Amino acid sequence: DAGVIQSPRHEVTEMGQEVTLRCKPISGHDYLFWYRQTMMRGLELLIYFNNNVPIDDSGMPEDRFSAKMPNASFSTLKIQPSEPRDSAVYFCASSLVGGNYGYTFGSGTRLTVV
Amino acid sequence: AQSVTQPDIHITVSEGASLELRCNYSYGATPYLFWYVQSPGQGLQLLLKYFSGDTLVQGIKGFEAEFKRSQSSFNLRKPSVHWSDAAEYFCAVGASGSARQLTFGSGTQLTVLP
């Protein structure tokens, strides 16, 4: 298995632009998680899905953030409009039976908003 | 809600020396516990996990961790550190039962001196 695949690896965008981050989970995994990592706040859970259904989005910082999972093999995290404070590394992770068996993380997308 | 504390932000050891990274958790019942490692520019990789049973668990890359309920700790150890172990290490806790998401500590950065 290729693991969790995220794209792009790096994204530089101007403030106000829309940004879309993509994730392909491991085939057969029924949970998908989006995390954000910053120096100041560490790893923060933004949202997670079970069988493509959003379960908990309480970590989404603002309405500018949205996430979808149209099918079991694809998820997106969108920021519109983007702001400099959104600059971070965004990780996608997937697992079986929730986090209780450990996640498999993607390599992350480093987002820079200028 | 569960929480994790990693009291050491940065640890430096010499190659060949032993290593212990500390992790304390807060959770009302028996937690699920994990250690992850993150190399620069990479996602998090699962080192080991504890669910129940033997309190000393073995992981990949020669790491082990011991669950001590009385101390609410899950410290990571390695008898002899290699230069390639330099990375950031994260402890995480998951609630047993129906909860799905993991809570991560703030991480410990490990530097290995030649």
JSON list of N, CA and C in Angstrom, two decimals, chain A residues 55-107:
[
{"chain": "A", "resi": 55, "resn": "ILE", "atom": "N", "xyz": [-17.80, 13.55, 11.63]},
{"chain": "A", "resi": 55, "resn": "ILE", "atom": "CA", "xyz": [-18.25, 13.20, 12.97]},
{"chain": "A", "resi": 55, "resn": "ILE", "atom": "C", "xyz": [-18.05, 14.35, 13.94]},
{"chain": "A", "resi": 56, "resn": "ASP", "atom": "N", "xyz": [-16.92, 14.99, 13.87]},
{"chain": "A", "resi": 56, "resn": "ASP", "atom": "CA", "xyz": [-16.61, 16.06, 14.81]},
{"chain": "A", "resi": 56, "resn": "ASP", "atom": "C", "xyz": [-15.79, 17.11, 14.09]},
{"chain": "A", "resi": 57, "resn": "ASP", "atom": "N", "xyz": [-16.38, 18.28, 13.92]},
{"chain": "A", "resi": 57, "resn": "ASP", "atom": "CA", "xyz": [-15.65, 19.38, 13.27]},
{"chain": "A", "resi": 57, "resn": "ASP", "atom": "C", "xyz": [-15.41, 20.52, 14.25]},
{"chain": "A", "resi": 58, "resn": "SER", "atom": "N", "xyz": [-15.44, 20.23, 15.51]},
{"chain": "A", "resi": 58, "resn": "SER", "atom": "CA", "xyz": [-15.30, 21.28, 16.52]},
{"chain": "A", "resi": 58, "resn": "SER", "atom": "C", "xyz": [-13.93, 21.93, 16.51]},
{"chain": "A", "resi": 59, "resn": "GLY", "atom": "N", "xyz": [-12.97, 21.28, 15.90]},
{"chain": "A", "resi": 59, "resn": "GLY", "atom": "CA", "xyz": [-11.63, 21.85, 15.81]},
{"chain": "A", "resi": 59, "resn": "GLY", "atom": "C", "xyz": [-11.41, 22.77, 14.63]},
{"chain": "A", "resi": 60, "resn": "MET", "atom": "N", "xyz": [-12.36, 22.85, 13.76]},
{"chain": "A", "resi": 60, "resn": "MET", "atom": "CA", "xyz": [-12.23, 23.75, 12.60]},
{"chain": "A", "resi": 60, "resn": "MET", "atom": "C", "xyz": [-12.25, 25.17, 13.14]},
{"chain": "A", "resi": 61, "resn": "PRO", "atom": "N", "xyz": [-11.20, 25.94, 12.85]},
{"chain": "A", "resi": 61, "resn": "PRO", "atom": "CA", "xyz": [-11.06, 27.23, 13.51]},
{"chain": "A", "resi": 61, "resn": "PRO", "atom": "C", "xyz": [-12.11, 28.26, 13.15]},
{"chain": "A", "resi": 62, "resn": "GLU", "atom": "N", "xyz": [-12.53, 28.29, 11.91]},
{"chain": "A", "resi": 62, "resn": "GLU", "atom": "CA", "xyz": [-13.49, 29.31, 11.50]},
{"chain": "A", "resi": 62, "resn": "GLU", "atom": "C", "xyz": [-14.29, 28.79, 10.32]},
{"chain": "A", "resi": 63, "resn": "ASP", "atom": "N", "xyz": [-15.29, 29.56, 9.95]},
{"chain": "A", "resi": 63, "resn": "ASP", "atom": "CA", "xyz": [-16.11, 29.18, 8.80]},
{"chain": "A", "resi": 63, "resn": "ASP", "atom": "C", "xyz": [-15.33, 29.22, 7.50]},
{"chain": "A", "resi": 64, "resn": "ARG", "atom": "N", "xyz": [-14.17, 29.82, 7.54]},
{"chain": "A", "resi": 64, "resn": "ARG", "atom": "CA", "xyz": [-13.35, 29.85, 6.32]},
{"chain": "A", "resi": 64, "resn": "ARG", "atom": "C", "xyz": [-12.83, 28.45, 5.97]},
{"chain": "A", "resi": 65, "resn": "PHE", "atom": "N", "xyz": [-12.86, 27.58, 6.96]},
{"chain": "A", "resi": 65, "resn": "PHE", "atom": "CA", "xyz": [-12.38, 26.21, 6.76]},
{"chain": "A", "resi": 65, "resn": "PHE", "atom": "C", "xyz": [-13.56, 25.28, 6.50]},
{"chain": "A", "resi": 66, "resn": "SER", "atom": "N", "xyz": [-13.39, 24.41, 5.52]},
{"chain": "A", "resi": 66, "resn": "SER", "atom": "CA", "xyz": [-14.41, 23.39, 5.26]},
{"chain": "A", "resi": 66, "resn": "SER", "atom": "C", "xyz": [-13.72, 22.12, 4.78]},
{"chain": "A", "resi": 67, "resn": "ALA", "atom": "N", "xyz": [-14.34, 21.00, 5.04]},
{"chain": "A", "resi": 67, "resn": "ALA", "atom": "CA", "xyz": [-13.77, 19.71, 4.64]},
{"chain": "A", "resi": 67, "resn": "ALA", "atom": "C", "xyz": [-14.87, 18.82, 4.10]},
{"chain": "A", "resi": 68, "resn": "LYS", "atom": "N", "xyz": [-14.50, 18.03, 3.12]},
{"chain": "A", "resi": 68, "resn": "LYS", "atom": "CA", "xyz": [-15.44, 17.10, 2.53]},
{"chain": "A", "resi": 68, "resn": "LYS", "atom": "C", "xyz": [-14.78, 15.75, 2.33]},
{"chain": "A", "resi": 69, "resn": "MET", "atom": "N", "xyz": [-15.61, 14.74, 2.26]},
{"chain": "A", "resi": 69, "resn": "MET", "atom": "CA", "xyz": [-15.13, 13.40, 1.93]},
{"chain": "A", "resi": 69, "resn": "MET", "atom": "C", "xyz": [-16.18, 12.77, 1.03]},
{"chain": "A", "resi": 70, "resn": "PRO", "atom": "N", "xyz": [-16.12, 13.03, -0.26]},
{"chain": "A", "resi": 70, "resn": "PRO", "atom": "CA", "xyz": [-17.17, 12.57, -1.17]},
{"chain": "A", "resi": 70, "resn": "PRO", "atom": "C", "xyz": [-17.20, 11.05, -1.35]},
{"chain": "A", "resi": 71, "resn": "ASN", "atom": "N", "xyz": [-16.06, 10.40, -1.11]},
{"chain": "A", "resi": 71, "resn": "ASN", "atom": "CA", "xyz": [-16.03, 8.94, -1.19]},
{"chain": "A", "resi": 71, "resn": "ASN", "atom": "C", "xyz": [-14.93, 8.41, -0.28]},
{"chain": "A", "resi": 72, "resn": "ALA", "atom": "N", "xyz": [-14.82, 7.11, -0.20]},
{"chain": "A", "resi": 72, "resn": "ALA", "atom": "CA", "xyz": [-13.90, 6.50, 0.77]},
{"chain": "A", "resi": 72, "resn": "ALA", "atom": "C", "xyz": [-12.44, 6.70, 0.42]},
{"chain": "A", "resi": 73, "resn": "SER", "atom": "N", "xyz": [-12.16, 7.19, -0.77]},
{"chain": "A", "resi": 73, "resn": "SER", "atom": "CA", "xyz": [-10.76, 7.29, -1.17]},
{"chain": "A", "resi": 73, "resn": "SER", "atom": "C", "xyz": [-10.29, 8.72, -1.38]},
{"chain": "A", "resi": 74, "resn": "PHE", "atom": "N", "xyz": [-11.07, 9.70, -0.93]},
{"chain": "A", "resi": 74, "resn": "PHE", "atom": "CA", "xyz": [-10.68, 11.07, -1.21]},
{"chain": "A", "resi": 74, "resn": "PHE", "atom": "C", "xyz": [-11.31, 12.03, -0.22]},
{"chain": "A", "resi": 75, "resn": "SER", "atom": "N", "xyz": [-10.49, 12.97, 0.25]},
{"chain": "A", "resi": 75, "resn": "SER", "atom": "CA", "xyz": [-10.99, 14.03, 1.11]},
{"chain": "A", "resi": 75, "resn": "SER", "atom": "C", "xyz": [-10.28, 15.34, 0.76]},
{"chain": "A", "resi": 76, "resn": "THR", "atom": "N", "xyz": [-10.98, 16.44, 0.97]},
{"chain": "A", "resi": 76, "resn": "THR", "atom": "CA", "xyz": [-10.39, 17.75, 0.76]},
{"chain": "A", "resi": 76, "resn": "THR", "atom": "C", "xyz": [-10.59, 18.63, 1.98]},
{"chain": "A", "resi": 77, "resn": "LEU", "atom": "N", "xyz": [-9.63, 19.51, 2.19]},
{"chain": "A", "resi": 77, "resn": "LEU", "atom": "CA", "xyz": [-9.73, 20.55, 3.20]},
{"chain": "A", "resi": 77, "resn": "LEU", "atom": "C", "xyz": [-9.55, 21.87, 2.46]},
{"chain": "A", "resi": 78, "resn": "LYS", "atom": "N", "xyz": [-10.54, 22.73, 2.59]},
{"chain": "A", "resi": 78, "resn": "LYS", "atom": "CA", "xyz": [-10.53, 23.98, 1.83]},
{"chain": "A", "resi": 78, "resn": "LYS", "atom": "C", "xyz": [-10.50, 25.16, 2.78]},
{"chain": "A", "resi": 79, "resn": "ILE", "atom": "N", "xyz": [-9.72, 26.16, 2.40]},
{"chain": "A", "resi": 79, "resn": "ILE", "atom": "CA", "xyz": [-9.66, 27.40, 3.16]},
{"chain": "A", "resi": 79, "resn": "ILE", "atom": "C", "xyz": [-9.99, 28.53, 2.20]},
{"chain": "A", "resi": 80, "resn": "GLN", "atom": "N", "xyz": [-11.04, 29.26, 2.52]},
{"chain": "A", "resi": 80, "resn": "GLN", "atom": "CA", "xyz": [-11.49, 30.34, 1.64]},
{"chain": "A", "resi": 80, "resn": "GLN", "atom": "C", "xyz": [-12.17, 31.43, 2.47]},
{"chain": "A", "resi": 81, "resn": "PRO", "atom": "N", "xyz": [-11.62, 32.63, 2.50]},
{"chain": "A", "resi": 81, "resn": "PRO", "atom": "CA", "xyz": [-10.33, 33.04, 1.96]},
{"chain": "A", "resi": 81, "resn": "PRO", "atom": "C", "xyz": [-9.19, 32.71, 2.92]},
{"chain": "A", "resi": 82, "resn": "SER", "atom": "N", "xyz": [-8.02, 32.51, 2.40]},
{"chain": "A", "resi": 82, "resn": "SER", "atom": "CA", "xyz": [-6.87, 32.19, 3.25]},
{"chain": "A", "resi": 82, "resn": "SER", "atom": "C", "xyz": [-6.28, 33.45, 3.89]},
{"chain": "A", "resi": 83, "resn": "GLU", "atom": "N", "xyz": [-5.67, 33.27, 5.05]},
{"chain": "A", "resi": 83, "resn": "GLU", "atom": "CA", "xyz": [-5.03, 34.35, 5.78]},
{"chain": "A", "resi": 83, "resn": "GLU", "atom": "C", "xyz": [-3.63, 33.89, 6.21]},
{"chain": "A", "resi": 84, "resn": "PRO", "atom": "N", "xyz": [-2.74, 34.85, 6.45]},
{"chain": "A", "resi": 84, "resn": "PRO", "atom": "CA", "xyz": [-1.37, 34.48, 6.85]},
{"chain": "A", "resi": 84, "resn": "PRO", "atom": "C", "xyz": [-1.33, 33.56, 8.07]},
{"chain": "A", "resi": 85, "resn": "ARG", "atom": "N", "xyz": [-2.27, 33.74, 9.01]},
{"chain": "A", "resi": 85, "resn": "ARG", "atom": "CA", "xyz": [-2.25, 32.92, 10.22]},
{"chain": "A", "resi": 85, "resn": "ARG", "atom": "C", "xyz": [-2.65, 31.47, 9.94]},
{"chain": "A", "resi": 86, "resn": "ASP", "atom": "N", "xyz": [-3.08, 31.17, 8.74]},
{"chain": "A", "resi": 86, "resn": "ASP", "atom": "CA", "xyz": [-3.38, 29.79, 8.37]},
{"chain": "A", "resi": 86, "resn": "ASP", "atom": "C", "xyz": [-2.12, 29.02, 7.97]},
{"chain": "A", "resi": 87, "resn": "SER", "atom": "N", "xyz": [-1.02, 29.72, 7.87]},
{"chain": "A", "resi": 87, "resn": "SER", "atom": "CA", "xyz": [0.24, 29.07, 7.50]},
{"chain": "A", "resi": 87, "resn": "SER", "atom": "C", "xyz": [0.59, 28.00, 8.53]},
{"chain": "A", "resi": 88, "resn": "ALA", "atom": "N", "xyz": [0.79, 26.78, 8.07]},
{"chain": "A", "resi": 88, "resn": "ALA", "atom": "CA", "xyz": [1.02, 25.63, 8.96]},
{"chain": "A", "resi": 88, "resn": "ALA", "atom": "C", "xyz": [1.29, 24.41, 8.09]},
{"chain": "A", "resi": 89, "resn": "VAL", "atom": "N", "xyz": [1.55, 23.30, 8.75]},
{"chain": "A", "resi": 89, "resn": "VAL", "atom": "CA", "xyz": [1.58, 22.02, 8.04]},
{"chain": "A", "resi": 89, "resn": "VAL", "atom": "C", "xyz": [0.29, 21.30, 8.35]},
{"chain": "A", "resi": 90, "resn": "TYR", "atom": "N", "xyz": [-0.39, 20.88, 7.32]},
{"chain": "A", "resi": 90, "resn": "TYR", "atom": "CA", "xyz": [-1.66, 20.20, 7.47]},
{"chain": "A", "resi": 90, "resn": "TYR", "atom": "C", "xyz": [-1.46, 18.71, 7.17]},
{"chain": "A", "resi": 91, "resn": "PHE", "atom": "N", "xyz": [-1.84, 17.89, 8.13]},
{"chain": "A", "resi": 91, "resn": "PHE", "atom": "CA", "xyz": [-1.70, 16.45, 7.99]},
{"chain": "A", "resi": 91, "resn": "PHE", "atom": "C", "xyz": [-3.06, 15.78, 7.86]},
{"chain": "A", "resi": 92, "resn": "CYS", "atom": "N", "xyz": [-3.06, 14.79, 7.03]},
{"chain": "A", "resi": 92, "resn": "CYS", "atom": "CA", "xyz": [-4.19, 13.88, 6.94]},
{"chain": "A", "resi": 92, "resn": "CYS", "atom": "C", "xyz": [-3.74, 12.54, 7.50]},
{"chain": "A", "resi": 93, "resn": "ALA", "atom": "N", "xyz": [-4.61, 11.86, 8.19]},
{"chain": "A", "resi": 93, "resn": "ALA", "atom": "CA", "xyz": [-4.30, 10.54, 8.73]},
{"chain": "A", "resi": 93, "resn": "ALA", "atom": "C", "xyz": [-5.53, 9.65, 8.58]},
{"chain": "A", "resi": 94, "resn": "SER", "atom": "N", "xyz": [-5.30, 8.37, 8.44]},
{"chain": "A", "resi": 94, "resn": "SER", "atom": "CA", "xyz": [-6.42, 7.45, 8.38]},
{"chain": "A", "resi": 94, "resn": "SER", "atom": "C", "xyz": [-6.18, 6.27, 9.30]},
{"chain": "A", "resi": 95, "resn": "SER", "atom": "N", "xyz": [-7.24, 5.58, 9.65]},
{"chain": "A", "resi": 95, "resn": "SER", "atom": "CA", "xyz": [-7.11, 4.44, 10.55]},
{"chain": "A", "resi": 95, "resn": "SER", "atom": "C", "xyz": [-8.33, 3.54, 10.42]},
{"chain": "A", "resi": 96, "resn": "LEU", "atom": "N", "xyz": [-8.15, 2.35, 10.97]},
{"chain": "A", "resi": 96, "resn": "LEU", "atom": "CA", "xyz": [-9.27, 1.45, 11.15]},
{"chain": "A", "resi": 96, "resn": "LEU", "atom": "C", "xyz": [-9.79, 1.59, 12.57]},
{"chain": "A", "resi": 97, "resn": "VAL", "atom": "N", "xyz": [-11.07, 1.50, 12.75]},
{"chain": "A", "resi": 97, "resn": "VAL", "atom": "CA", "xyz": [-11.68, 1.52, 14.09]},
{"chain": "A", "resi": 97, "resn": "VAL", "atom": "C", "xyz": [-11.23, 2.74, 14.88]},
{"chain": "A", "resi": 98, "resn": "GLY", "atom": "N", "xyz": [-11.23, 3.87, 14.28]},
{"chain": "A", "resi": 98, "resn": "GLY", "atom": "CA", "xyz": [-10.89, 5.09, 14.98]},
{"chain": "A", "resi": 98, "resn": "GLY", "atom": "C", "xyz": [-9.43, 5.17, 15.35]},
{"chain": "A", "resi": 99, "resn": "GLY", "atom": "N", "xyz": [-9.09, 6.02, 16.28]},
{"chain": "A", "resi": 99, "resn": "GLY", "atom": "CA", "xyz": [-7.70, 6.22, 16.65]},
{"chain": "A", "resi": 99, "resn": "GLY", "atom": "C", "xyz": [-7.17, 5.16, 17.56]},
{"chain": "A", "resi": 100, "resn": "ASN", "atom": "N", "xyz": [-8.01, 4.24, 17.99]},
{"chain": "A", "resi": 100, "resn": "ASN", "atom": "CA", "xyz": [-7.59, 3.28, 18.99]},
{"chain": "A", "resi": 100, "resn": "ASN", "atom": "C", "xyz": [-6.53, 2.31, 18.51]},
{"chain": "A", "resi": 101, "resn": "TYR", "atom": "N", "xyz": [-6.35, 2.20, 17.25]},
{"chain": "A", "resi": 101, "resn": "TYR", "atom": "CA", "xyz": [-5.33, 1.31, 16.72]},
{"chain": "A", "resi": 101, "resn": "TYR", "atom": "C", "xyz": [-4.20, 2.10, 16.08]},
{"chain": "A", "resi": 102, "resn": "GLY", "atom": "N", "xyz": [-4.17, 3.38, 16.31]},
{"chain": "A", "resi": 102, "resn": "GLY", "atom": "CA", "xyz": [-3.11, 4.19, 15.76]},
{"chain": "A", "resi": 102, "resn": "GLY", "atom": "C", "xyz": [-3.44, 4.69, 14.37]},
{"chain": "A", "resi": 103, "resn": "TYR", "atom": "N", "xyz": [-2.93, 5.86, 14.09]},
{"chain": "A", "resi": 103, "resn": "TYR", "atom": "CA", "xyz": [-3.15, 6.45, 12.77]},
{"chain": "A", "resi": 103, "resn": "TYR", "atom": "C", "xyz": [-1.98, 6.14, 11.85]},
{"chain": "A", "resi": 104, "resn": "THR", "atom": "N", "xyz": [-2.24, 6.23, 10.55]},
{"chain": "A", "resi": 104, "resn": "THR", "atom": "CA", "xyz": [-1.19, 6.33, 9.55]},
{"chain": "A", "resi": 104, "resn": "THR", "atom": "C", "xyz": [-1.29, 7.73, 8.97]},
{"chain": "A", "resi": 105, "resn": "PHE", "atom": "N", "xyz": [-0.20, 8.47, 9.11]},
{"chain": "A", "resi": 105, "resn": "PHE", "atom": "CA", "xyz": [-0.18, 9.85, 8.66]},
{"chain": "A", "resi": 105, "resn": "PHE", "atom": "C", "xyz": [0.36, 9.97, 7.25]},
{"chain": "A", "resi": 106, "resn": "GLY", "atom": "N", "xyz": [-0.14, 10.98, 6.54]},
{"chain": "A", "resi": 106, "resn": "GLY", "atom": "CA", "xyz": [0.47, 11.39, 5.30]},
{"chain": "A", "resi": 106, "resn": "GLY", "atom": "C", "xyz": [1.69, 12.25, 5.59]},
{"chain": "A", "resi": 107, "resn": "SER", "atom": "N", "xyz": [2.37, 12.66, 4.54]},
{"chain": "A", "resi": 107, "resn": "SER", "atom": "CA", "xyz": [3.60, 13.46, 4.70]},
{"chain": "A", "resi": 107, "resn": "SER", "atom": "C", "xyz": [3.31, 14.94, 4.93]}
]
